[in-house]
Amino acid sequence: MNIYQGLIAFIIFAISINSYASVPTVKVKIADSKDDITLSGKNIVNHLDLNQSTKKYYGHQKLKFNCKKFSSAISLRKNKSIKLASVSAGPNLIKWNEGVYKGKMNVILSDDGKSCDLVNEVSIESYISTLLAKEMHNSWPVEALKAQAIAARTYALHKIKTDEVSKTKGFNVYYDLESSQKHQVSGSLKDSSTRTYYATRLTEGLVLVSKKKKLEPAFYHSKCGGHTLRPDQVWNHKVSGYTGVKCPYCHKHGNKDWKVKVKPAQLISLVDKTLQDFHSASLVASKKKLRMTKDRNKNATLRIYDGDNLKTVQKSRLRVKLGYKKALSNNFKIAKIKNDVYMMGKGMGHGVGMCQYGALEMAKLGKTYKQILKHYFPNFKIRRLY
Ligand SMILES: [Zn+2]
């Protein structure tokens, strides 16, 4: 589940949408920092970008790329990735590690110059089918999987169309998004099933668009704990069309509410660091003159009375300082019980967009994917792009 999704500094572009003549492909980074990469398959074709040579291997073949050797042979400019090779196998599958993949495998010398990234270039529909098994579960109801397919397709197409990862890094990284909790987690063909294939096929080409018919990133998270958040409540940037909604659905599923004990001195230090790093402020009063309360108007912030000064801290920022493994969501309060201080929270993940356990429960209650998406993205419409 994408707990970290969108937490890196990134540029949000709203883009106008045009239909596609055919199914687009997506370039997904499936591995990084590898010393070597071994790919195998039947009738594979290896195109080496460095000397523009192509070699076809008949029958079953194994290819090993020694990235350390490449890196010593190439004089690298800093902050630049280099595409080394592109391996395809026509209609056959390519094996890497324990997984099998459709499409091409691109071997990229990463910007550290010492290792390789592996990028699977594949039809976005094939990608979505493997993703459903990872971001949700093969056993979940098809209507929940269909809602997830549309949200994930929208998220991926937005990344592709804006070329956001390369633009943020400042050089061509040769991939659109990575298979990780930072973006979206996808798998190999072994992870997809009849049910994930079916949910993908039945929503082929469908995305969410804003009222202005713009493609925006469709966020989702594991469990909101009762109410979803807007992107600007978590990451300090607005995405038009988003609104927080009540979610009476997810409480039966997933982890129970979480509770972390923190020492008062540790909490003060964390709040101070959060103010310094994210809010251009710091604590000045003595410990005795500090008071912390919830913001009555905004569930996403805490009010800090620093002597006579009122300061505001975003919970999502404080969560970064405490660590995602301890603070499981942005939906929490701070409570003093006897002499101990606790962070007590509901839900899991950033809380923006679609609540996945909420979608599961809605589907169990007989709601369709359209009703699920309408609930979590009330200002967005479903459109077919291809
Ligand atoms: Zn929820």
Short mmCIF file of C-alpha atoms and ligand atoms in Angstrom, two decimals:
data_model
loop_
_atom_site.label_atom_id
_atom_site.label_comp_id
_atom_site.label_asym_id
_atom_site.label_seq_id
_atom_site.Cartn_x
_atom_site.Cartn_y
_atom_site.Cartn_z
CA MET A 1 0.00 0.00 0.00
CA ASN A 2 1.43 3.33 -0.84
CA ILE A 3 2.11 4.87 2.53
CA TYR A 4 4.84 7.10 1.12
CA GLN A 5 3.05 7.89 -2.11
CA GLY A 6 3.67 11.47 -3.10
CA LEU A 7 5.73 12.37 -0.05
CA ILE A 8 8.79 13.35 -2.03
CA ALA A 9 8.92 16.92 -3.17
CA PHE A 10 7.18 16.91 -6.48
CA ILE A 11 5.68 19.16 -9.03
CA ILE A 12 1.98 18.85 -9.58
CA PHE A 13 0.79 19.55 -13.07
CA ALA A 14 -2.80 19.40 -14.09
CA ILE A 15 -2.86 18.38 -17.71
CA SER A 16 -5.47 18.39 -20.38
CA ILE A 17 -6.37 14.97 -21.57
CA ASN A 18 -6.31 13.67 -25.09
CA SER A 19 -7.49 10.25 -26.08
CA TYR A 20 -4.92 7.63 -27.05
CA ALA A 21 -5.01 5.82 -30.38
CA SER A 22 -3.78 2.65 -28.68
CA VAL A 23 -3.05 1.35 -25.20
CA PRO A 24 -0.13 3.38 -23.79
CA THR A 25 2.96 1.78 -22.29
CA VAL A 26 4.41 2.58 -18.90
CA LYS A 27 8.04 2.36 -17.81
CA VAL A 28 8.17 0.97 -14.27
CA LYS A 29 11.37 0.78 -12.24
CA ILE A 30 11.13 -2.66 -10.66
CA ALA A 31 14.63 -2.83 -9.12
CA ASP A 32 17.49 -0.48 -8.34
CA SER A 33 21.07 -0.48 -7.06
CA LYS A 34 21.86 -3.89 -8.55
CA ASP A 35 25.49 -4.92 -9.14
CA ASP A 36 24.34 -7.25 -11.89
CA ILE A 37 21.10 -8.27 -13.56
CA THR A 38 20.31 -11.65 -15.12
CA LEU A 39 17.40 -11.92 -17.53
CA SER A 40 16.25 -15.03 -19.34
CA GLY A 41 13.66 -16.02 -21.90
CA LYS A 42 12.93 -17.72 -25.20
CA ASN A 43 14.06 -16.08 -28.47
CA ILE A 44 15.21 -12.94 -26.70
CA VAL A 45 16.53 -9.90 -28.50
CA ASN A 46 19.18 -7.77 -26.83
CA HIS A 47 19.61 -4.24 -28.11
CA LEU A 48 22.71 -2.55 -26.71
CA ASP A 49 22.15 1.20 -26.72
CA LEU A 50 25.81 2.08 -26.30
CA ASN A 51 26.96 0.78 -29.67
CA GLN A 52 23.49 0.49 -31.24
CA SER A 53 23.93 -3.25 -31.88
CA THR A 54 21.16 -5.83 -31.76
CA LYS A 55 21.59 -9.53 -31.20
CA LYS A 56 18.90 -12.21 -31.34
CA TYR A 57 19.24 -15.45 -29.39
CA TYR A 58 17.22 -18.46 -30.55
CA GLY A 59 15.86 -20.92 -28.02
CA HIS A 60 16.13 -20.35 -24.30
CA GLN A 61 18.87 -17.92 -23.27
CA LYS A 62 20.19 -16.28 -20.13
CA LEU A 63 21.78 -12.82 -20.30
CA LYS A 64 23.85 -11.36 -17.49
CA PHE A 65 24.61 -7.64 -17.29
CA ASN A 66 27.59 -6.84 -15.09
CA CYS A 67 26.84 -3.27 -14.05
CA LYS A 68 30.13 -2.70 -12.26
CA LYS A 69 31.95 -3.55 -15.49
CA PHE A 70 29.78 -1.11 -17.45
CA SER A 71 30.31 1.64 -14.92
CA SER A 72 34.11 1.34 -15.08
CA ALA A 73 33.98 1.39 -18.90
CA ILE A 74 31.83 4.51 -19.19
CA SER A 75 32.97 7.95 -18.19
CA LEU A 76 29.95 9.29 -16.37
CA ARG A 77 28.71 12.78 -15.89
CA LYS A 78 27.23 13.23 -12.43
CA ASN A 79 23.45 13.17 -12.08
CA LYS A 80 22.84 11.35 -15.31
CA SER A 81 21.42 7.92 -15.98
CA ILE A 82 22.45 5.94 -19.06
CA LYS A 83 20.32 3.41 -20.88
CA LEU A 84 22.52 0.39 -21.47
CA ALA A 85 20.30 -2.20 -23.05
CA SER A 86 16.78 -3.14 -23.97
CA VAL A 87 15.77 -6.81 -23.87
CA SER A 88 12.59 -8.09 -25.50
CA ALA A 89 11.18 -11.52 -26.29
CA GLY A 90 8.29 -10.85 -28.67
CA PRO A 91 5.20 -12.62 -27.35
CA ASN A 92 7.29 -14.62 -24.86
CA LEU A 93 7.84 -13.64 -21.26
CA ILE A 94 11.08 -12.45 -19.70
CA LYS A 95 12.15 -13.92 -16.40
CA TRP A 96 13.92 -11.89 -13.73
CA ASN A 97 14.44 -13.12 -10.18
CA GLU A 98 11.31 -15.11 -9.32
CA GLY A 99 9.01 -13.08 -11.56
CA VAL A 100 7.96 -13.21 -15.23
CA TYR A 101 7.23 -10.08 -17.24
CA LYS A 102 5.59 -9.03 -20.49
CA GLY A 103 7.04 -6.26 -22.64
CA LYS A 104 10.65 -5.06 -22.58
CA MET A 105 13.25 -4.96 -19.85
CA ASN A 106 15.49 -1.88 -19.95
CA VAL A 107 18.79 -1.97 -18.09
CA ILE A 108 19.73 1.52 -16.89
CA LEU A 109 23.06 2.54 -15.38
CA SER A 110 21.83 4.53 -12.39
CA ASP A 111 22.92 8.06 -11.60
CA ASP A 112 25.37 6.89 -8.91
CA GLY A 113 27.33 5.31 -11.78
CA LYS A 114 27.93 2.15 -9.76
CA SER A 115 24.84 0.03 -10.20
CA CYS A 116 21.85 -0.70 -12.43
CA ASP A 117 18.14 -0.01 -12.36
CA LEU A 118 15.82 -2.46 -14.06
CA VAL A 119 12.84 -0.95 -15.86
CA ASN A 120 9.92 -2.94 -17.24
CA GLU A 121 8.37 -1.20 -20.26
CA VAL A 122 4.94 -2.71 -20.62
CA SER A 123 1.33 -2.05 -21.62
CA ILE A 124 -0.31 -0.06 -18.84
CA GLU A 125 -3.17 -2.59 -18.72
CA SER A 126 -0.79 -5.48 -18.02
CA TYR A 127 0.88 -3.34 -15.35
CA ILE A 128 -2.46 -2.54 -13.67
CA SER A 129 -3.44 -6.22 -13.47
CA THR A 130 -0.28 -7.11 -11.51
CA LEU A 131 -0.65 -3.99 -9.35
CA LEU A 132 -4.15 -4.92 -8.14
CA ALA A 133 -2.78 -8.03 -6.45
CA LYS A 134 -0.16 -5.97 -4.62
CA GLU A 135 -2.06 -2.78 -3.78
CA MET A 136 -5.24 -4.69 -2.87
CA HIS A 137 -5.56 -8.48 -2.90
CA ASN A 138 -6.56 -11.15 -5.41
CA SER A 139 -9.39 -12.21 -3.14
CA TRP A 140 -11.06 -8.78 -2.87
CA PRO A 141 -14.41 -8.13 -4.62
CA VAL A 142 -14.15 -7.19 -8.29
CA GLU A 143 -15.91 -3.84 -7.78
CA ALA A 144 -13.22 -2.76 -5.28
CA LEU A 145 -10.50 -3.96 -7.68
CA LYS A 146 -12.14 -2.02 -10.54
CA ALA A 147 -12.14 1.21 -8.46
CA GLN A 148 -8.48 0.58 -7.61
CA ALA A 149 -7.66 -0.08 -11.29
CA ILE A 150 -9.10 3.30 -12.32
CA ALA A 151 -7.33 5.19 -9.52
CA ALA A 152 -3.98 3.47 -10.24
CA ARG A 153 -4.32 3.99 -14.02
CA THR A 154 -5.03 7.69 -13.43
CA TYR A 155 -2.03 7.99 -11.11
CA ALA A 156 0.30 6.25 -13.60
CA LEU A 157 -0.93 8.18 -16.65
CA HIS A 158 -0.49 11.45 -14.79
CA LYS A 159 3.11 10.47 -14.01
CA ILE A 160 3.71 9.51 -17.68
CA LYS A 161 2.13 12.63 -19.15
CA THR A 162 3.92 15.06 -16.83
CA ASP A 163 7.26 13.17 -16.93
CA GLU A 164 7.28 14.12 -13.28
CA VAL A 165 10.07 11.88 -11.96
CA SER A 166 12.64 13.01 -14.56
CA LYS A 167 11.61 16.66 -14.17
CA THR A 168 11.94 16.47 -10.38
CA LYS A 169 15.37 14.80 -10.62
CA GLY A 170 16.53 17.18 -13.36
CA PHE A 171 17.65 14.49 -15.81
CA ASN A 172 16.16 11.61 -17.79
CA VAL A 173 15.74 8.63 -15.46
CA TYR A 174 14.22 6.41 -18.18
CA TYR A 175 11.21 5.45 -16.07
CA ASP A 176 7.79 6.96 -15.33
CA LEU A 177 7.31 5.64 -11.82
CA GLU A 178 8.73 3.04 -9.49
CA SER A 179 7.23 -0.08 -8.04
CA SER A 180 7.46 0.88 -4.39
CA GLN A 181 5.42 2.44 -1.63
CA LYS A 182 6.70 5.83 -2.79
CA HIS A 183 4.57 5.48 -5.94
CA GLN A 184 2.57 2.31 -6.54
CA VAL A 185 3.51 -1.30 -5.89
CA SER A 186 3.16 -3.62 -8.87
CA GLY A 187 4.22 -7.22 -9.32
CA SER A 188 5.07 -9.76 -11.98
CA LEU A 189 2.59 -11.71 -14.09
CA LYS A 190 2.70 -14.42 -11.43
CA ASP A 191 0.89 -12.02 -9.09
CA SER A 192 -2.06 -11.33 -11.38
CA SER A 193 -5.07 -13.61 -11.38
CA THR A 194 -8.30 -14.09 -13.32
CA ARG A 195 -9.96 -11.64 -10.95
CA THR A 196 -7.33 -8.87 -11.32
CA TYR A 197 -7.25 -9.43 -15.09
CA TYR A 198 -11.05 -9.21 -15.22
CA ALA A 199 -11.16 -5.99 -13.13
CA THR A 200 -8.53 -4.44 -15.40
CA ARG A 201 -10.19 -5.57 -18.63
CA LEU A 202 -13.61 -4.27 -17.58
CA THR A 203 -12.20 -0.81 -16.83
CA GLU A 204 -9.72 -0.65 -19.73
CA GLY A 205 -8.87 2.95 -20.63
CA LEU A 206 -10.98 4.47 -17.82
CA VAL A 207 -9.50 7.26 -15.69
CA LEU A 208 -10.68 9.96 -13.27
CA VAL A 209 -10.72 13.54 -14.52
CA SER A 210 -11.50 16.80 -12.74
CA LYS A 211 -14.50 18.97 -13.58
CA LYS A 212 -12.22 20.91 -15.91
CA LYS A 213 -11.52 17.60 -17.68
CA LYS A 214 -7.92 17.60 -16.43
CA LEU A 215 -5.92 14.57 -15.39
CA GLU A 216 -4.83 14.93 -11.75
CA PRO A 217 -2.97 12.41 -9.57
CA ALA A 218 -5.50 10.02 -8.01
CA PHE A 219 -4.20 9.21 -4.53
CA TYR A 220 -5.26 6.32 -2.35
CA HIS A 221 -4.18 4.80 0.94
CA SER A 222 -4.75 1.77 3.11
CA LYS A 223 -7.22 2.97 5.76
CA CYS A 224 -8.39 6.49 6.60
CA GLY A 225 -9.81 5.73 10.07
CA GLY A 226 -13.06 7.66 9.57
CA HIS A 227 -12.33 10.69 7.37
CA THR A 228 -10.11 11.26 4.34
CA LEU A 229 -7.80 14.26 3.87
CA ARG A 230 -7.01 16.66 1.02
CA PRO A 231 -3.46 16.69 -0.47
CA ASP A 232 -2.81 20.21 0.90
CA GLN A 233 -3.53 18.97 4.43
CA VAL A 234 -0.70 16.46 4.12
CA TRP A 235 1.86 17.73 1.60
CA ASN A 236 1.40 21.50 1.41
CA HIS A 237 0.29 21.58 -2.20
CA LYS A 238 -3.19 21.79 -3.58
CA VAL A 239 -4.66 19.45 -6.14
CA SER A 240 -7.87 20.82 -7.55
CA GLY A 241 -11.03 18.82 -7.05
CA TYR A 242 -10.01 17.04 -3.84
CA THR A 243 -12.17 17.14 -0.76
CA GLY A 244 -12.07 15.20 2.51
CA VAL A 245 -15.03 12.84 2.96
CA LYS A 246 -16.45 10.85 5.85
CA CYS A 247 -15.71 7.15 5.66
CA PRO A 248 -17.92 5.00 7.85
CA TYR A 249 -16.69 1.87 6.05
CA CYS A 250 -13.09 1.03 6.98
CA HIS A 251 -13.30 0.65 10.76
CA LYS A 252 -14.02 -3.09 10.56
CA HIS A 253 -10.92 -3.83 8.50
CA GLY A 254 -7.17 -3.72 8.80
CA ASN A 255 -5.16 -2.73 11.84
CA LYS A 256 -6.87 -1.57 14.97
CA ASP A 257 -6.26 1.97 16.19
CA TRP A 258 -2.61 2.63 17.00
CA LYS A 259 -0.99 4.13 20.07
CA VAL A 260 2.65 5.16 20.55
CA LYS A 261 4.15 6.26 23.86
CA VAL A 262 6.56 9.17 23.57
CA LYS A 263 8.61 10.83 26.27
CA PRO A 264 7.55 14.48 26.79
CA ALA A 265 11.11 15.70 26.11
CA GLN A 266 11.22 13.63 22.90
CA LEU A 267 7.90 15.06 21.73
CA ILE A 268 9.04 18.63 22.37
CA SER A 269 12.24 17.94 20.45
CA LEU A 270 10.26 16.41 17.54
CA VAL A 271 7.86 19.36 17.45
CA ASP A 272 10.80 21.78 17.48
CA LYS A 273 12.53 19.93 14.61
CA THR A 274 9.25 19.86 12.65
CA LEU A 275 8.80 23.62 13.13
CA GLN A 276 12.37 24.27 12.01
CA ASP A 277 12.38 21.96 8.99
CA PHE A 278 8.89 22.55 7.64
CA HIS A 279 7.41 25.71 9.15
CA SER A 280 10.34 28.19 9.33
CA ALA A 281 9.90 28.52 13.10
CA SER A 282 11.17 27.06 16.35
CA LEU A 283 10.21 26.76 19.99
CA VAL A 284 11.44 29.58 22.20
CA ALA A 285 9.58 29.26 25.52
CA SER A 286 10.67 27.07 28.40
CA LYS A 287 9.13 23.60 28.65
CA LYS A 288 6.75 24.75 31.38
CA LYS A 289 5.23 27.39 29.10
CA LEU A 290 4.51 24.99 26.24
CA ARG A 291 0.99 23.76 25.58
CA MET A 292 -0.27 21.59 22.78
CA THR A 293 -3.90 21.32 21.65
CA LYS A 294 -5.75 20.04 18.65
CA ASP A 295 -6.85 22.50 16.03
CA ARG A 296 -10.64 22.59 16.25
CA ASN A 297 -11.02 23.61 12.64
CA LYS A 298 -8.42 21.39 11.06
CA ASN A 299 -7.88 17.76 11.97
CA ALA A 300 -4.61 17.90 10.00
CA THR A 301 -2.82 20.33 12.34
CA LEU A 302 -1.82 20.78 16.00
CA ARG A 303 -1.76 24.12 17.81
CA ILE A 304 1.34 24.80 19.88
CA TYR A 305 1.16 27.58 22.46
CA ASP A 306 4.82 28.56 22.78
CA GLY A 307 4.61 31.00 25.70
CA ASP A 308 2.51 33.81 24.23
CA ASN A 309 3.02 32.71 20.62
CA LEU A 310 0.67 30.41 18.74
CA LYS A 311 2.33 28.08 16.25
CA THR A 312 0.82 25.45 14.00
CA VAL A 313 2.35 22.09 13.15
CA GLN A 314 1.12 19.84 10.39
CA LYS A 315 0.55 16.33 11.70
CA SER A 316 1.91 14.81 8.50
CA ARG A 317 5.21 16.64 9.09
CA LEU A 318 5.39 15.55 12.72
CA ARG A 319 4.72 12.01 11.53
CA VAL A 320 7.78 12.18 9.24
CA LYS A 321 9.90 13.04 12.28
CA LEU A 322 8.48 10.27 14.43
CA GLY A 323 8.79 7.69 11.63
CA TYR A 324 6.10 6.03 9.53
CA LYS A 325 6.56 2.68 11.26
CA LYS A 326 5.63 4.17 14.61
CA ALA A 327 3.01 6.69 13.52
CA LEU A 328 0.93 4.69 11.07
CA SER A 329 -1.26 7.53 9.78
CA ASN A 330 -1.78 11.29 9.70
CA ASN A 331 -5.04 10.89 11.62
CA PHE A 332 -3.91 11.12 15.27
CA LYS A 333 -4.21 13.12 18.45
CA ILE A 334 -1.79 13.67 21.33
CA ALA A 335 -3.02 12.70 24.77
CA LYS A 336 -1.52 12.84 28.24
CA ILE A 337 -2.38 9.86 30.39
CA LYS A 338 -1.02 10.21 33.93
CA ASN A 339 2.65 11.16 33.38
CA ASP A 340 2.98 9.66 29.94
CA VAL A 341 2.30 11.22 26.54
CA TYR A 342 0.75 9.17 23.75
CA MET A 343 0.17 9.66 20.06
CA MET A 344 -3.12 7.90 19.45
CA GLY A 345 -4.20 7.38 15.87
CA LYS A 346 -6.70 5.80 13.54
CA GLY A 347 -6.08 4.36 10.10
CA MET A 348 -2.99 3.56 8.10
CA GLY A 349 -1.30 5.63 5.39
CA HIS A 350 -1.46 9.26 4.32
CA GLY A 351 -5.26 9.43 4.29
CA VAL A 352 -5.65 11.21 0.94
CA GLY A 353 -8.12 10.08 -1.75
CA MET A 354 -9.57 6.58 -1.81
CA CYS A 355 -9.54 4.53 1.40
CA GLN A 356 -8.78 0.98 0.24
CA TYR A 357 -10.37 -0.84 3.18
CA GLY A 358 -13.34 1.50 2.79
CA ALA A 359 -13.58 0.47 -0.88
CA LEU A 360 -13.45 -3.19 0.21
CA GLU A 361 -16.35 -2.71 2.61
CA MET A 362 -18.40 -0.69 0.11
CA ALA A 363 -17.97 -3.47 -2.47
CA LYS A 364 -19.03 -6.05 0.15
CA LEU A 365 -22.15 -3.96 0.75
CA GLY A 366 -22.98 -4.25 -2.94
CA LYS A 367 -21.74 -0.84 -4.13
CA THR A 368 -20.31 -0.57 -7.64
CA TYR A 369 -16.90 0.81 -8.60
CA LYS A 370 -18.66 3.97 -9.81
CA GLN A 371 -20.29 4.48 -6.40
CA ILE A 372 -16.98 3.82 -4.62
CA LEU A 373 -15.09 6.37 -6.72
CA LYS A 374 -17.94 8.88 -6.46
CA HIS A 375 -17.74 8.61 -2.67
CA TYR A 376 -13.99 9.22 -2.38
CA PHE A 377 -13.58 11.53 -5.40
CA PRO A 378 -16.96 13.36 -5.47
CA ASN A 379 -15.67 16.13 -7.76
CA PHE A 380 -14.16 13.81 -10.35
CA LYS A 381 -15.73 12.02 -13.28
CA ILE A 382 -14.83 8.75 -15.00
CA ARG A 383 -13.67 9.17 -18.60
CA ARG A 384 -12.43 6.71 -21.22
CA LEU A 385 -9.07 7.63 -22.76
CA TYR A 386 -8.69 4.62 -25.09
ZN ZN B 1 -11.79 4.78 5.48
#
